[in-house]
Short mmCIF file of C-alpha atoms in Angstrom, two decimals:
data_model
loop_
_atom_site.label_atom_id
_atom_site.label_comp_id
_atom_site.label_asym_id
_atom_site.label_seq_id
_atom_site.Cartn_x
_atom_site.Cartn_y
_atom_site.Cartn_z
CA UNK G 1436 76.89 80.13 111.33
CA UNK G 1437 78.11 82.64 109.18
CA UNK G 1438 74.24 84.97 108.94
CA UNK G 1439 72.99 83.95 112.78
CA UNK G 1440 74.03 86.28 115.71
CA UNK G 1441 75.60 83.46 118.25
CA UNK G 1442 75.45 84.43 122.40
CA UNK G 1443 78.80 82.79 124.10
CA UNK G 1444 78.84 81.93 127.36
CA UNK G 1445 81.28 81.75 130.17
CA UNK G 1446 80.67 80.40 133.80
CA UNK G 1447 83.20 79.76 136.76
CA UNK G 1448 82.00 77.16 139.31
CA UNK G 1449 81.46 78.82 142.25
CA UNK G 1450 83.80 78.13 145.23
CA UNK G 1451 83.31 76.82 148.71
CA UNK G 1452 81.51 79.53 150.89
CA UNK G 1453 81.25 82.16 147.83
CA UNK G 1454 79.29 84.59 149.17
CA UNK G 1455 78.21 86.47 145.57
CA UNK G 1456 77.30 83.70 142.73
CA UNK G 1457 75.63 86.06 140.37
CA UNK G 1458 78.69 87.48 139.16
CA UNK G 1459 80.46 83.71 137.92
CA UNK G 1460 78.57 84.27 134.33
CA UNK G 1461 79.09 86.17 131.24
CA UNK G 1462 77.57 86.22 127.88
CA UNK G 1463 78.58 88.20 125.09
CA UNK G 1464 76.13 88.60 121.68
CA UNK G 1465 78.71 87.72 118.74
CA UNK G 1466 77.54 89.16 115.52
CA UNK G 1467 78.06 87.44 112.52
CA UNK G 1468 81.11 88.91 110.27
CA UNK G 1469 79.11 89.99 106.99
CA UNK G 1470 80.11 90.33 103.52
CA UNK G 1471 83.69 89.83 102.61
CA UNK G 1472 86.32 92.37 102.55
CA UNK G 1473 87.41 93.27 99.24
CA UNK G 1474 91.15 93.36 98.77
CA UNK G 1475 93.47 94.69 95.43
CA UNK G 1476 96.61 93.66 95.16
CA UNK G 1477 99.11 95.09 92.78
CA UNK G 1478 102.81 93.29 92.61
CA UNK G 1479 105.62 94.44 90.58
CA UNK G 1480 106.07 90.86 89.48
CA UNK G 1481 105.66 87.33 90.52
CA UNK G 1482 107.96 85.83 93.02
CA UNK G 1483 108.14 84.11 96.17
CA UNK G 1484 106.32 86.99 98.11
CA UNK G 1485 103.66 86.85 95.26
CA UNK G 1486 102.87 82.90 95.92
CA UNK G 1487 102.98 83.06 99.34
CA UNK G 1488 100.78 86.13 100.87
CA UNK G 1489 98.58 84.87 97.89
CA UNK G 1490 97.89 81.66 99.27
CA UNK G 1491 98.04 83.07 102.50
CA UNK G 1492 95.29 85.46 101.89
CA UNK G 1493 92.70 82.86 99.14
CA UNK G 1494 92.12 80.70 102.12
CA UNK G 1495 90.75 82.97 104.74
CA UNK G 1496 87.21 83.43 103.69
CA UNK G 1497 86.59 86.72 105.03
CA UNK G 1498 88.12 88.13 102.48
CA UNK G 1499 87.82 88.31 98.76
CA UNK G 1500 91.31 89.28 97.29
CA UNK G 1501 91.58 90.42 93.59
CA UNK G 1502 95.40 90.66 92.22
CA UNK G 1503 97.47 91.97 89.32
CA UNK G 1504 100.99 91.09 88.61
CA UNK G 1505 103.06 92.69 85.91
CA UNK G 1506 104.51 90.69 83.39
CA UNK G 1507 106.47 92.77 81.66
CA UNK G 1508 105.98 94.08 78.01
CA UNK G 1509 104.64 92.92 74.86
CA UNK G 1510 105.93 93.28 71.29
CA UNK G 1511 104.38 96.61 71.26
CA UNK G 1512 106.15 97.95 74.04
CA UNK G 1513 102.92 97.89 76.67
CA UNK G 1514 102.98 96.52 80.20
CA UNK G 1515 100.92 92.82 80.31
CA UNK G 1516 99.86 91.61 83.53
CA UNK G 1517 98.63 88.44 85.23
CA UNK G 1518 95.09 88.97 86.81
CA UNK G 1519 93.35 86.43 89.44
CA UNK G 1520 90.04 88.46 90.04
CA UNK G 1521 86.49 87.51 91.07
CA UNK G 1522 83.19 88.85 90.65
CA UNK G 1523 83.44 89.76 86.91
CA UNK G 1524 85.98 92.12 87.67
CA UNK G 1525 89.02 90.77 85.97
CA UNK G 1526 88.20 93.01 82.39
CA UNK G 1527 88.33 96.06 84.35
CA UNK G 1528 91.98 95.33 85.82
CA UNK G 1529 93.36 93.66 82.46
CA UNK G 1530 95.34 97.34 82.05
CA UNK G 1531 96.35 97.03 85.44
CA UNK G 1532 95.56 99.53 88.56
CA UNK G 1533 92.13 100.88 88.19
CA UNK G 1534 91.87 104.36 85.98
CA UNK G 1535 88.46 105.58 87.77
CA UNK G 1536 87.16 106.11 91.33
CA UNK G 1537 84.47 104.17 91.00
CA UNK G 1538 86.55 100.97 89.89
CA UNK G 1539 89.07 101.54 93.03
CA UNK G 1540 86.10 102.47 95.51
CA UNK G 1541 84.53 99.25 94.97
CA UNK G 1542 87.58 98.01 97.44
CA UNK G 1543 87.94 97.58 101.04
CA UNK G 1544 91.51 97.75 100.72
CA UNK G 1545 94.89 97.95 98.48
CA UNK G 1546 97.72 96.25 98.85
CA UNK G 1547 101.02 97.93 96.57
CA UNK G 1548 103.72 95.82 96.36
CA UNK G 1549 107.69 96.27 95.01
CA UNK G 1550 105.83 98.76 92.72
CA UNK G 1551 108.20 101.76 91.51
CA UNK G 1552 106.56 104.75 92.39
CA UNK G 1553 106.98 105.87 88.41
CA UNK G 1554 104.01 103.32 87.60
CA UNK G 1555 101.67 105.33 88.88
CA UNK G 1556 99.93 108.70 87.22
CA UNK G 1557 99.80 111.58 89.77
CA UNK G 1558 96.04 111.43 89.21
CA UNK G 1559 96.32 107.59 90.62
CA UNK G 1560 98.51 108.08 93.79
CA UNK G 1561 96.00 111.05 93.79
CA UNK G 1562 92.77 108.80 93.94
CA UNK G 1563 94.60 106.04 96.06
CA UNK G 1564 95.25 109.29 98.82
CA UNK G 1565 91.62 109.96 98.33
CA UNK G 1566 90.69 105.99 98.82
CA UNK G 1567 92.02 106.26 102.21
CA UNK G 1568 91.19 109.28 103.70
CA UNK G 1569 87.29 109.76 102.31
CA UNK G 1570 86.70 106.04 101.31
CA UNK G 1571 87.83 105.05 104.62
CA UNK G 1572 89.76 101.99 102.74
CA UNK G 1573 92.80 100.47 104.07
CA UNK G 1574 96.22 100.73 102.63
CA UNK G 1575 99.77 98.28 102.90
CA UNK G 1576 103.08 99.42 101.02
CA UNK G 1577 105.43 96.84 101.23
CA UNK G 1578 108.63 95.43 99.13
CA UNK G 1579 112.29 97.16 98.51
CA UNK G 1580 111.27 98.89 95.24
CA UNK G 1581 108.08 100.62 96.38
CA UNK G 1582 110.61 102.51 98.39
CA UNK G 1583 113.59 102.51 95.75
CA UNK G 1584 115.22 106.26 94.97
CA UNK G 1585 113.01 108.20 96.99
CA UNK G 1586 110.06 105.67 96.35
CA UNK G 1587 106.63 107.43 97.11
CA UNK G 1588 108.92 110.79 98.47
CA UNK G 1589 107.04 113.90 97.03
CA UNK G 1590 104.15 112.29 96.02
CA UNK G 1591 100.08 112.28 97.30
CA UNK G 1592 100.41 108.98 99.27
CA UNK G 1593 103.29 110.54 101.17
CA UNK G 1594 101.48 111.61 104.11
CA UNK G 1595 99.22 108.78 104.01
CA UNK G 1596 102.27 106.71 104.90
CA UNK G 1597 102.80 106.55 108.75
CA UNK G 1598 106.75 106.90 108.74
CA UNK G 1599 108.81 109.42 107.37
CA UNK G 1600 110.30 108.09 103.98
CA UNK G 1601 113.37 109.44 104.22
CA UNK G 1602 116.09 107.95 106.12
CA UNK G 1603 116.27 109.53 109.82
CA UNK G 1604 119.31 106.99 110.43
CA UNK G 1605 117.00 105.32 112.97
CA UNK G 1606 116.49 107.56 115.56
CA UNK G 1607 113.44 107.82 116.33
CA UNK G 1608 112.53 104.45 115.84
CA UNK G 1609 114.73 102.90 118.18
CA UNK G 1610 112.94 105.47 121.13
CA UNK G 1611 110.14 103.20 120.54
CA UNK G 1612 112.08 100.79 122.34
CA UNK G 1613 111.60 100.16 125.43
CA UNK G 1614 115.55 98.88 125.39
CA UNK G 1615 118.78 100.33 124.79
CA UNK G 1616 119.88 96.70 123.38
CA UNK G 1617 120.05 96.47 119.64
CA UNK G 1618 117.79 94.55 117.73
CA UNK G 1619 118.95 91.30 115.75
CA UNK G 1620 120.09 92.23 112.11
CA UNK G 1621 116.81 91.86 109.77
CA UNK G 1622 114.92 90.29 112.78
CA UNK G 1623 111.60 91.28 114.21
CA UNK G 1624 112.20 93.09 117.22
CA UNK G 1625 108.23 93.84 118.45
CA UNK G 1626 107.75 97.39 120.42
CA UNK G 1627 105.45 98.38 123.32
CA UNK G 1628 102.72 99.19 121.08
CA UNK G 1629 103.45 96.08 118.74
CA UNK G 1630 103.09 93.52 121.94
CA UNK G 1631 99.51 94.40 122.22
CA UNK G 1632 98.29 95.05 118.40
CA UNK G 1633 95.92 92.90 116.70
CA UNK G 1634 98.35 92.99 113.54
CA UNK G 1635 101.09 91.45 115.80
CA UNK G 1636 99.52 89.20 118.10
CA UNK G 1637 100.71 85.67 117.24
CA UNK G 1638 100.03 83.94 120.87
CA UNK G 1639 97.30 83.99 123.45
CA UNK G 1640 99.28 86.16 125.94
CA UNK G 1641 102.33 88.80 125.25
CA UNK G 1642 104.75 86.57 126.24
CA UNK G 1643 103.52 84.35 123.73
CA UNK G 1644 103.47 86.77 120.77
CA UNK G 1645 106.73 88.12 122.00
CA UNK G 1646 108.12 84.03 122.08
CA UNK G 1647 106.64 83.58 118.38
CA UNK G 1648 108.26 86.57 116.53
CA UNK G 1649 111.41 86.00 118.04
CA UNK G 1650 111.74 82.04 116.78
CA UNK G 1651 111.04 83.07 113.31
CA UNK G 1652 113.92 83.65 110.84
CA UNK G 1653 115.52 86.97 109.77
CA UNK G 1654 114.49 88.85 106.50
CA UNK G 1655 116.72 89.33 103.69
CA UNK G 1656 116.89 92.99 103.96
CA UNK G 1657 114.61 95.98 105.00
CA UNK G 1658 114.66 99.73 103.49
CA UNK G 1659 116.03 102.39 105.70
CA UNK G 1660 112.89 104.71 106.70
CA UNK G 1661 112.67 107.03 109.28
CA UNK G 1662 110.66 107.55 112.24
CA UNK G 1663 106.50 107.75 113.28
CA UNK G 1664 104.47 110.47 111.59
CA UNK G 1665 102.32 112.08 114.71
CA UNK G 1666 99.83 109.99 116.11
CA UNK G 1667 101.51 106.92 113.67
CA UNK G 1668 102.74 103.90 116.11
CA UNK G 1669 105.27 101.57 115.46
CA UNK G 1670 104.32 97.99 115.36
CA UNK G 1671 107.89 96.49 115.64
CA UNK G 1672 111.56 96.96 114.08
CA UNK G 1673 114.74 95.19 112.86
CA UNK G 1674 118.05 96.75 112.24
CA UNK G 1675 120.36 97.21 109.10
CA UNK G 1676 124.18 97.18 108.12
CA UNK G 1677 125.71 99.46 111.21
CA UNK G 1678 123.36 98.85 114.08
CA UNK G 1679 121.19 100.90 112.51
CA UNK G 1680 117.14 100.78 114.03
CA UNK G 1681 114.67 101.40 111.68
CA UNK G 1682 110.91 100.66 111.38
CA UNK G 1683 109.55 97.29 109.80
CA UNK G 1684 106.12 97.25 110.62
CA UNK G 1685 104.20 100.47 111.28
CA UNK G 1686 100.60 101.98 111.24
CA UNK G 1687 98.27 104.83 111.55
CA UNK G 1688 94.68 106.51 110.84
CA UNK G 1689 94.48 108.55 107.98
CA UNK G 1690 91.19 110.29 107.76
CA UNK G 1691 88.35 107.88 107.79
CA UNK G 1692 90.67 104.95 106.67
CA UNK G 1693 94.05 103.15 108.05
CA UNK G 1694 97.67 102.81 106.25
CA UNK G 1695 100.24 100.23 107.08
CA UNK G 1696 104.23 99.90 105.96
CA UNK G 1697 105.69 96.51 106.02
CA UNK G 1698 109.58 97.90 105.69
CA UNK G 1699 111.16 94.13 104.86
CA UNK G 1700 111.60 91.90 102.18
CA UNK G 1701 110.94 87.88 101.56
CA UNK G 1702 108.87 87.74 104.55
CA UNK G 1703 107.57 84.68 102.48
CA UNK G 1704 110.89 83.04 104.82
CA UNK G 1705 108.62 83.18 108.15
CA UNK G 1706 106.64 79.99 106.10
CA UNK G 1707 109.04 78.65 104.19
CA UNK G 1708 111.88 78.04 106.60
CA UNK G 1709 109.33 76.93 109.79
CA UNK G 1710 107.97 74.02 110.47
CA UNK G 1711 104.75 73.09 108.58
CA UNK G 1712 102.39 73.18 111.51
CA UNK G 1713 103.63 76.84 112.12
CA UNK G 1714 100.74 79.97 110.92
CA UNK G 1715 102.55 82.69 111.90
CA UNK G 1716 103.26 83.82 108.17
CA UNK G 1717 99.43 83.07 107.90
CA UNK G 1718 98.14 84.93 111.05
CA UNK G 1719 100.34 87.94 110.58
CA UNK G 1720 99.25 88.78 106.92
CA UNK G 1721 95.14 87.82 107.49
CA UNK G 1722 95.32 90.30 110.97
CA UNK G 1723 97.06 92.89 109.00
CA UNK G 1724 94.26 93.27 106.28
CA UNK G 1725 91.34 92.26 108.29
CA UNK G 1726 92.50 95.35 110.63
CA UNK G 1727 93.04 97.54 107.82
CA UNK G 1728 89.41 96.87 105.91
CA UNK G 1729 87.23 96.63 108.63
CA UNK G 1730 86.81 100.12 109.13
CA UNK G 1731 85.35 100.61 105.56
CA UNK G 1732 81.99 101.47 104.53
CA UNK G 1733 79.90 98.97 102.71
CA UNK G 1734 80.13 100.49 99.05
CA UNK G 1735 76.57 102.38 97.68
CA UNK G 1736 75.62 102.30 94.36
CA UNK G 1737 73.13 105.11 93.34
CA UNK G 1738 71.19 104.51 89.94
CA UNK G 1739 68.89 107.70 88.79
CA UNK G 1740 66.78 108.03 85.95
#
């Protein structure tokens, strides 16, 4: 019941000659999830990626995921867009990422994807730095051209970011490995950390999680970041051209909200080229922005005469 607290219980028979019974049962008071998280999702265009993380994300209903995809320009030379949004809030997003505070605050989390870094005003990456660290919202960066010639380098959302965004050649990412062996090219090679993350966790047990990312395919490419800002962890890696490790999926706090980097491109493979009965694609992507909105304040609207 999504509105009713629900008690779970869990008993072990007792065995012959137990001396202590009172210990064999647990209950645990489950409350219910409340209101949706509210998700943006910006996309530099629509694509494979596009289709699939949106259908991914529309059918878990804890969330409630608005999205923008650019089109490309009209006749008078200004960016269109393609807008799924609910609410009533698809008029405010028709001119794409929101212009004001209180139209971005309203989320739980945003999502920027293959979005040149040029798109944005400083005043925007400005007020998306802001969404993070005194919202408390989540943020994901993903796709090969939010990174493109020195991507988000130089700019407010730089710090929010848990890796450095400049190429390191690797080093420091492959120290998160607990192995000198070098991971598969464009694979998912999970770390210490990334074995025991909600984001990551794709089986019941680590051996499980560890079994699942390894049977799923290789990405087409990832971009070549460097290594963990302080206190940042790295959730798992792949390697490039060379040998070279760098970071594919990484994380960290950032004031009162959380940041996440997904490094690779057409993850959209993990679905399309497993069997249908497989949900890692699924479970990976829902985990990722449950984890990253939960820590979010319900929004407050204040109305005085």
């Amino acid at each position: 019941n999504p509105v009713t607290s629900t008690v779970y219980s869990a008993e072990i028979a007792a065995a012959t000659g137990e001396a202590i019974t009172e210990n064999n049962q647990r209950s645990v008071l489950v409350n219910p999830a409340g209101r949706k998280r509210r998700i943006l999702a910006i996309e530099g265009s629509p694509g494979f990626d596009h289709s699939f993380l949106a259908r991914a994300l529309a059918a878990d209903t804890g969330l409630d995921v608005d999205i923008i995809v650019r089109k490309g320009r009209n006749d008078a030379g200004d960016e269109t867009y393609y807008v799924q949004a609910g609410g009533g809030r698809a008029p405010q997003l028709t001119s794409g990422f929101p212009a004001t505070r209180e139209g971005l605050f309203g989320y739980d989390t945003v999502i920027i994807a293959n979005m040149e870094s040029d798109y944005f005003t400083k005043a925007q990456l400005q007020m998306t730095a802001d969404f993070v660290a005194e919202r408390g919202g989540g943020l994901l960066v993903f796709g090969s051209r939010s990174f493109d010639q020195r991507g988000l380098i130089n700019t407010p959302l730089e710090e929010v970011l848990p890796v450095e965004l400049n190429d390191r050649r690797g080093g420091l990412a492959r120290a998160s490995l607990d192995t000198d062996a070098i991971p598969k090219h464009h694979a998912v090679t999970l770390t210490a950390d990334g074995e025991r993350h909600p984001i990551m966790r794709l089986g019941a047990s680590v051996d499980d999680t560890r079994k699942a990312w390894a049977a799923l395919p290789a990405l087409a490419s990832a971009a070549a970041l460097g290594g963990p800002r302080p206190g940042a962890k790295i959730l798992a890696v792949t390697s490039t051209g060379g040998g070279v490790v760098v970071p594919l999926v990484a994380v960290q706090r950032y004031g009162r909200g959380r940041s996440m980097l997904f490094a690779g491109e057409a993850a959209w493979r993990w679905k399309m080229l497993m069997p249908s009965s497989d949900r890692s694609y699924e479970f990976f992507w829902r985990q990722a922005l449950r984890w990253l909105s939960t820590p979010a304040p319900d929004p407050v609207d204040a109305i005085v005469p």
